[in-house]
Coordinates of N, CA and C in Angstrom, one line a residue:
M1392 N 4.7 22.4 -9.1 CA 5.6 23.4 -9.0 C 6.2 23.5 -7.5
L1393 N 7.4 23.6 -7.2 CA 8.0 23.6 -6.0 C 7.5 24.7 -5.1
S1394 N 7.2 25.9 -5.6 CA 6.8 27.1 -4.9 C 5.4 26.8 -4.2
N1395 N 4.7 25.9 -4.7 CA 3.3 25.6 -4.1 C 3.4 24.4 -3.1
A1396 N 4.6 23.9 -2.9 CA 4.7 22.7 -2.0 C 4.2 23.1 -0.6
A1397 N 3.3 22.3 -0.1 CA 2.7 22.5 1.3 C 3.6 22.2 2.4
N1398 N 4.7 21.5 2.1 CA 5.6 21.2 3.2 C 6.6 22.3 3.5
R1399 N 6.6 23.4 2.7 CA 7.5 24.4 3.0 C 7.0 25.3 4.2
V1400 N 8.0 25.7 5.0 CA 7.7 26.5 6.2 C 6.9 27.8 5.9
N1401 N 7.2 28.4 4.8 CA 6.5 29.7 4.5 C 5.1 29.6 4.3
K1402 N 4.6 28.3 4.0 CA 3.1 28.1 3.8 C 2.4 28.1 5.2
Y1403 N 3.1 27.9 6.2 CA 2.6 27.8 7.6 C 2.6 29.1 8.3
K1404 N 3.6 30.0 8.0 CA 3.7 31.2 8.7 C 2.5 32.1 8.8
P1405 N 1.7 32.2 7.8 CA 0.4 33.0 8.0 C -0.5 32.5 9.1
F1406 N -0.4 31.2 9.4 CA -1.3 30.7 10.4 C -0.8 30.8 11.9
L1407 N 0.4 31.1 12.0 CA 1.0 31.3 13.4 C 0.2 32.3 14.2
K1408 N -0.3 33.3 13.6 CA -1.0 34.3 14.4 C -2.4 33.8 14.8
E1409 N -2.9 32.8 14.1 CA -4.2 32.3 14.4 C -4.1 31.2 15.6
L1410 N -3.0 30.6 15.7 CA -2.9 29.5 16.7 C -2.3 30.1 18.1
K1411 N -2.8 29.5 19.2 CA -2.3 29.9 20.5 C -1.4 28.8 21.0
F1412 N -0.2 29.1 21.1 CA 0.8 28.1 21.7 C 2.0 28.8 22.4
D1413 N 2.6 28.0 23.2 CA 3.8 28.5 24.0 C 5.0 28.1 23.2
V1414 N 5.8 29.1 22.8 CA 7.0 28.8 22.0 C 7.9 27.8 22.7
N1415 N 7.9 27.8 24.1 CA 8.7 26.9 24.8 C 8.3 25.5 24.7
D1416 N 7.1 25.2 24.2 CA 6.6 23.9 24.0 C 7.0 23.3 22.7
M1417 N 7.7 24.1 21.9 CA 8.1 23.6 20.5 C 9.5 22.9 20.7
S1418 N 9.7 21.8 20.1 CA 8.9 21.0 19.3 C 7.8 20.4 20.2
M1419 N 6.6 20.3 19.7 CA 5.5 19.9 20.5 C 5.6 18.4 20.9
K1420 N 5.6 18.2 22.2 CA 5.7 16.9 22.8 C 4.2 16.3 22.9
L1421 N 4.1 15.0 23.0 CA 2.8 14.4 23.2 C 2.0 14.9 24.4
I1422 N 2.7 15.1 25.4 CA 2.0 15.5 26.7 C 1.4 16.9 26.6
N1423 N 2.0 17.7 25.6 CA 1.5 19.1 25.4 C 0.4 19.3 24.5
I1424 N 0.1 18.2 23.7 CA -0.9 18.3 22.7 C -2.3 18.6 23.2
E1425 N -2.7 18.1 24.4 CA -4.0 18.3 25.0 C -4.2 19.8 25.4
N1426 N -3.1 20.4 25.9 CA -3.2 21.8 26.2 C -3.3 22.6 25.0
F1427 N -2.6 22.2 23.9 CA -2.7 22.9 22.6 C -4.1 22.9 22.0
E1428 N -4.8 21.7 22.1 CA -6.1 21.5 21.6 C -7.1 22.4 22.4
R1429 N -6.9 22.5 23.8 CA -7.8 23.3 24.6 C -7.7 24.8 24.3
A1430 N -6.4 25.2 24.0 CA -6.2 26.6 23.7 C -6.7 27.0 22.3
N1431 N -6.8 26.0 21.4 CA -7.2 26.2 20.1 C -8.5 25.5 19.8
V1432 N -9.6 26.1 20.2 CA -10.9 25.5 20.0 C -11.1 25.1 18.5
G1433 N -11.7 23.9 18.3 CA -11.9 23.4 17.0 C -10.8 22.5 16.4
L1434 N -9.7 22.4 17.1 CA -8.7 21.5 16.7 C -8.8 20.2 17.5
A1435 N -8.6 19.1 16.8 CA -8.5 17.8 17.5 C -7.4 17.0 16.8
I1436 N -6.4 16.5 17.6 CA -5.2 15.9 17.1 C -5.0 14.5 17.5
N1437 N -4.9 13.6 16.6 CA -4.5 12.2 16.8 C -3.1 12.0 16.3
V1438 N -2.3 11.1 17.0 CA -0.9 10.9 16.6 C -0.6 9.4 16.4
L1439 N -0.1 9.2 15.2 CA 0.3 7.8 14.8 C 1.8 7.6 15.1
S1440 N 2.2 6.4 15.3 CA 3.6 6.1 15.3 C 3.9 5.0 14.3
Y1441 N 5.1 5.1 13.7 CA 5.5 4.1 12.7 C 6.4 3.2 13.4
M1442 N 6.2 1.9 13.1 CA 7.0 0.8 13.7 C 7.7 -0.1 12.7
N1443 N 8.9 -0.5 13.0 CA 9.6 -1.5 12.1 C 8.7 -2.8 12.2
K1444 N 8.7 -3.6 11.2 CA 8.0 -4.9 11.2 C 8.4 -5.8 12.4
T1445 N 9.7 -5.7 12.8 CA 10.2 -6.5 13.8 C 9.7 -6.1 15.2
E1446 N 9.2 -4.8 15.3 CA 8.7 -4.3 16.6 C 7.2 -4.7 16.8
N1447 N 6.6 -5.1 15.7 CA 5.1 -5.3 15.8 C 4.8 -6.5 16.8
T1448 N 4.0 -6.1 17.7 CA 3.5 -7.1 18.7 C 2.0 -7.3 18.6
N1449 N 1.2 -7.0 19.1 CA -0.3 -7.3 19.0 C -0.9 -6.0 18.5
I1450 N -0.6 -5.5 17.3 CA -1.0 -4.3 16.8 C -2.0 -4.5 15.6
K1451 N -3.0 -3.6 15.4 CA -4.0 -3.8 14.4 C -3.4 -3.5 13.0
H1452 N -2.6 -2.5 12.8 CA -2.0 -2.2 11.5 C -0.5 -2.7 11.6
P1453 N 0.0 -3.3 10.6 CA 1.4 -3.9 10.8 C 2.5 -2.8 10.9
L1454 N 2.2 -1.6 10.5 CA 3.3 -0.6 10.5 C 2.9 0.7 11.3
F1455 N 1.7 0.9 11.6 CA 1.4 2.1 12.4 C 0.5 1.8 13.6
S1456 N 0.7 2.6 14.6 CA 0.0 2.4 15.8 C -0.5 3.8 16.2
L1457 N -1.8 3.9 16.8 CA -2.3 5.1 17.3 C -1.8 5.3 18.7
I1458 N -0.9 6.3 18.9 CA -0.3 6.5 20.2 C -1.0 7.6 21.0
R1459 N -1.8 8.4 20.4 CA -2.5 9.5 21.1 C -3.8 9.8 20.4
R1460 N -4.8 9.8 21.0 CA -6.2 10.0 20.5 C -6.8 11.2 21.2
T1461 N -7.4 12.1 20.5 CA -8.1 13.2 21.0 C -9.3 12.9 21.8
N1462 N -9.6 13.7 22.8 CA -10.9 13.5 23.5 C -12.1 14.1 22.9
F1463 N -11.9 15.0 21.9 CA -12.9 15.7 21.2 C -13.5 14.8 20.1
K1464 N -14.6 14.0 20.4 CA -15.1 13.1 19.4 C -16.0 13.8 18.4
N1465 N -16.4 15.0 18.6 CA -17.3 15.7 17.7 C -16.6 16.5 16.7
I1466 N -15.2 16.5 16.7 CA -14.4 17.3 15.7 C -13.6 16.3 14.9
K1467 N -13.6 16.6 13.6 CA -12.7 15.7 12.7 C -11.3 16.0 13.1
P1468 N -10.6 14.9 13.5 CA -9.2 15.1 13.9 C -8.2 15.3 12.8
I1469 N -7.1 16.0 13.1 CA -5.9 16.1 12.3 C -5.0 15.0 12.7
Y1470 N -4.4 14.3 11.8 CA -3.5 13.2 12.1 C -2.0 13.7 11.9
L1471 N -1.2 13.4 12.9 CA 0.2 13.6 12.8 C 0.9 12.2 12.9
L1472 N 2.0 12.1 12.1 CA 2.8 10.9 12.2 C 4.0 11.3 13.1
F1473 N 4.2 10.5 14.2 CA 5.3 10.8 15.1 C 6.5 9.9 14.7
L1474 N 7.6 10.5 14.4 CA 8.8 9.7 14.1 C 9.8 9.9 15.1
E1475 N 10.6 8.9 15.5 CA 11.7 9.1 16.4 C 12.9 8.2 16.1
E1476 N 14.0 8.8 16.3 CA 15.3 8.1 16.0 C 16.3 8.7 16.8
N1477 N 17.1 7.9 17.5 CA 18.2 8.4 18.3 C 17.8 9.5 19.3
N1478 N 16.7 9.3 20.0 CA 16.1 10.3 20.9 C 15.7 11.6 20.3
K1479 N 15.5 11.7 19.0 CA 15.1 12.9 18.4 C 13.7 12.6 17.7
C1480 N 12.8 13.6 17.8 CA 11.4 13.2 17.3 C 11.0 14.3 16.4
H1481 N 10.0 14.0 15.5 CA 9.4 15.0 14.6 C 8.0 14.5 14.3
N1482 N 7.1 15.5 14.2 CA 5.8 15.2 13.8 C 5.5 15.7 12.4
I1483 N 4.8 14.8 11.6 CA 4.6 15.1 10.2 C 3.0 15.0 9.9
L1484 N 2.5 16.0 9.3 CA 1.0 16.0 8.9 C 0.7 15.0 8.0
V1485 N -0.3 14.2 8.4 CA -0.9 13.2 7.5 C -2.1 13.8 6.7
K1486 N -1.9 14.0 5.4 CA -3.0 14.6 4.6 C -4.1 13.6 4.4
N1487 N -3.8 12.3 4.1 CA -4.7 11.3 3.8 C -4.5 10.0 4.6
L1488 N -5.3 9.9 5.7 CA -5.0 8.7 6.5 C -5.3 7.4 5.8
Q1489 N -6.3 7.3 5.0 CA -6.7 6.0 4.2 C -5.5 5.7 3.3
R1490 N -5.0 6.7 2.6 CA -3.8 6.4 1.6 C -2.6 6.0 2.4
L1491 N -2.3 6.5 3.6 CA -1.1 6.2 4.3 C -1.3 4.7 4.8
L1492 N -2.5 4.4 5.3 CA -2.6 3.0 5.9 C -2.7 2.0 4.8
N1493 N -3.3 2.3 3.6 CA -3.3 1.3 2.6 C -1.9 1.1 1.8
G1494 N -1.1 2.0 2.0 CA 0.2 1.9 1.4 C 0.2 1.9 -0.2
R1495 N 1.3 1.5 -0.7 CA 1.4 1.5 -2.2 C 1.3 0.2 -2.8
K1496 N 1.0 0.1 -4.0 CA 0.8 -1.2 -4.7 C 2.2 -1.8 -4.8
N1497 N 2.2 -3.1 -4.4 CA 3.5 -3.9 -4.4 C 3.8 -4.3 -5.9
N1498 N 5.0 -4.2 -6.3 CA 5.3 -4.5 -7.7 C 5.0 -6.0 -8.0
N1499 N 5.0 -6.8 -7.0 CA 4.8 -8.3 -7.2 C 3.3 -8.6 -7.3
C1500 N 2.5 -7.7 -7.0 CA 1.0 -7.9 -7.0 C 0.4 -7.3 -8.2
E1501 N -0.6 -8.0 -8.8 CA -1.3 -7.5 -9.9 C -2.4 -6.5 -9.4
K1502 N -2.9 -6.7 -8.3 CA -4.0 -5.9 -7.8 C -3.9 -5.6 -6.4
Q1503 N -4.1 -4.4 -6.0 CA -4.0 -4.0 -4.6 C -5.4 -4.0 -3.9
I1504 N -5.5 -4.6 -2.7 CA -6.7 -4.5 -2.0 C -6.7 -3.3 -1.2
C1505 N -7.7 -2.4 -1.4 CA -7.8 -1.1 -0.6 C -8.8 -1.4 0.5
Y1506 N -8.3 -1.3 1.7 CA -9.2 -1.5 2.8 C -9.8 -0.1 3.3
I1507 N -10.9 -0.2 4.0 CA -11.4 0.9 4.7 C -10.9 0.8 6.2
W1508 N -10.2 1.9 6.6 CA -9.6 1.8 7.9 C -10.4 2.6 8.9
C1509 N -10.6 2.1 10.1 CA -11.3 2.8 11.2 C -10.2 3.7 11.7
S1510 N -10.5 5.0 11.7 CA -9.6 6.0 12.2 C -9.5 6.1 13.7
Y1511 N -10.4 5.4 14.3 CA -10.4 5.4 15.9 C -9.5 4.3 16.4
C1512 N -9.6 3.1 15.8 CA -8.8 1.9 16.3 C -7.9 1.3 15.4
L1513 N -7.9 1.7 14.1 CA -7.0 1.2 13.0 C -7.3 -0.2 12.6
N1514 N -8.5 -0.7 12.8 CA -9.0 -2.0 12.3 C -9.3 -1.8 10.8
R1515 N -9.2 -2.8 10.0 CA -9.4 -2.6 8.6 C -10.6 -3.5 8.1
Y1516 N -11.2 -3.0 7.1 CA -12.5 -3.7 6.6 C -12.5 -3.6 5.1
R1517 N -12.9 -4.7 4.5 CA -13.0 -4.7 3.1 C -14.4 -4.2 2.6
L1518 N -15.4 -4.4 3.4 CA -16.7 -4.0 3.0 C -17.2 -2.8 3.8
Q1519 N -17.9 -1.9 3.1 CA -18.4 -0.7 3.7 C -19.5 -1.1 4.8
K1520 N -20.3 -2.1 4.5 CA -21.3 -2.6 5.5 C -20.7 -3.1 6.8
S1521 N -19.6 -3.8 6.7 CA -18.9 -4.2 7.9 C -18.3 -3.1 8.7
F1522 N -17.7 -2.1 7.9 CA -17.2 -0.9 8.6 C -18.3 -0.1 9.2
K1523 N -19.3 0.1 8.6 CA -20.5 0.9 9.2 C -20.9 0.3 10.6
K1524 N -21.1 -1.1 10.6 CA -21.5 -1.8 11.7 C -20.4 -1.6 12.8
H1525 N -19.1 -1.7 12.4 CA -18.1 -1.5 13.5 C -18.1 -0.1 14.1
Q1526 N -18.3 0.9 13.2 CA -18.3 2.3 13.7 C -19.4 2.6 14.8
T1527 N -20.5 1.9 14.7 CA -21.6 2.1 15.8 C -21.1 1.8 17.2
V1528 N -20.1 0.9 17.3 CA -19.7 0.6 18.7 C -18.2 0.9 18.9
C1529 N -17.4 1.2 18.0 CA -16.0 1.4 18.2 C -15.7 2.5 19.1
S1530 N -16.2 3.7 18.9 CA -15.8 4.8 19.6 C -16.2 4.8 21.1
N1531 N -17.0 3.8 21.5 CA -17.5 3.8 22.9 C -16.4 3.0 23.7
Y1532 N -15.5 2.4 23.1 CA -14.5 1.6 23.9 C -13.1 2.4 24.0
Q1533 N -12.5 2.2 25.1 CA -11.2 2.8 25.4 C -10.1 1.8 24.8
I1534 N -9.2 2.4 24.0 CA -8.1 1.6 23.4 C -6.8 1.9 24.0
K1535 N -6.0 0.9 24.3 CA -4.7 1.1 24.9 C -3.8 1.8 23.9
N1536 N -3.0 2.9 24.3 CA -2.2 3.5 23.4 C -0.7 2.9 23.6
N1537 N 0.0 2.8 22.5 CA 1.4 2.4 22.6 C 2.3 3.6 22.5
L1538 N 2.8 4.0 23.7 CA 3.6 5.3 23.7 C 5.0 5.1 23.5
P1539 N 5.7 6.1 23.0 CA 7.2 6.0 22.9 C 7.9 6.2 24.2
N1540 N 9.2 6.2 24.3 CA 9.9 6.3 25.6 C 9.6 7.7 26.2
D1541 N 9.8 7.7 27.5 CA 9.4 8.9 28.4 C 10.0 10.2 28.0
E1542 N 11.3 10.1 27.5 CA 12.0 11.4 27.2 C 11.3 12.2 26.1
L1543 N 10.6 11.4 25.2 CA 10.0 12.1 24.0 C 8.6 12.5 24.3
L1544 N 8.1 12.2 25.4 CA 6.7 12.5 25.7 C 6.6 14.0 26.2

């Protein structure tokens, strides 16, 4: 039913009183997210960027890149998808990171391979055993972020 759609603005209005933010910082820029996290204890925010296949250069996932990672490792992060076009930007809540990264079944394929994605570095794994081994070392390393142009930061 449309009235229950989570993407409607009226679904978020009750939470505005709980969050601490500066109205002047809206729409939230990447450089302001760290201050927003500090003001709102218990929130951790990671930001993904969508890329065209032609822009892909040495990236783990062919369509998405992690452009901002929270410093709060002990809090499960919220993921936002950062979209930009013609110097305009918008952040979209990612409800299910694994589903976003695995994509949809291609009509030409009989079977889709569902990978396990590392939410820290966006590496993919077919086996849970390989993923668990990777997790033990992954978060200890600093990963280069691929940031959008300066005006949108």
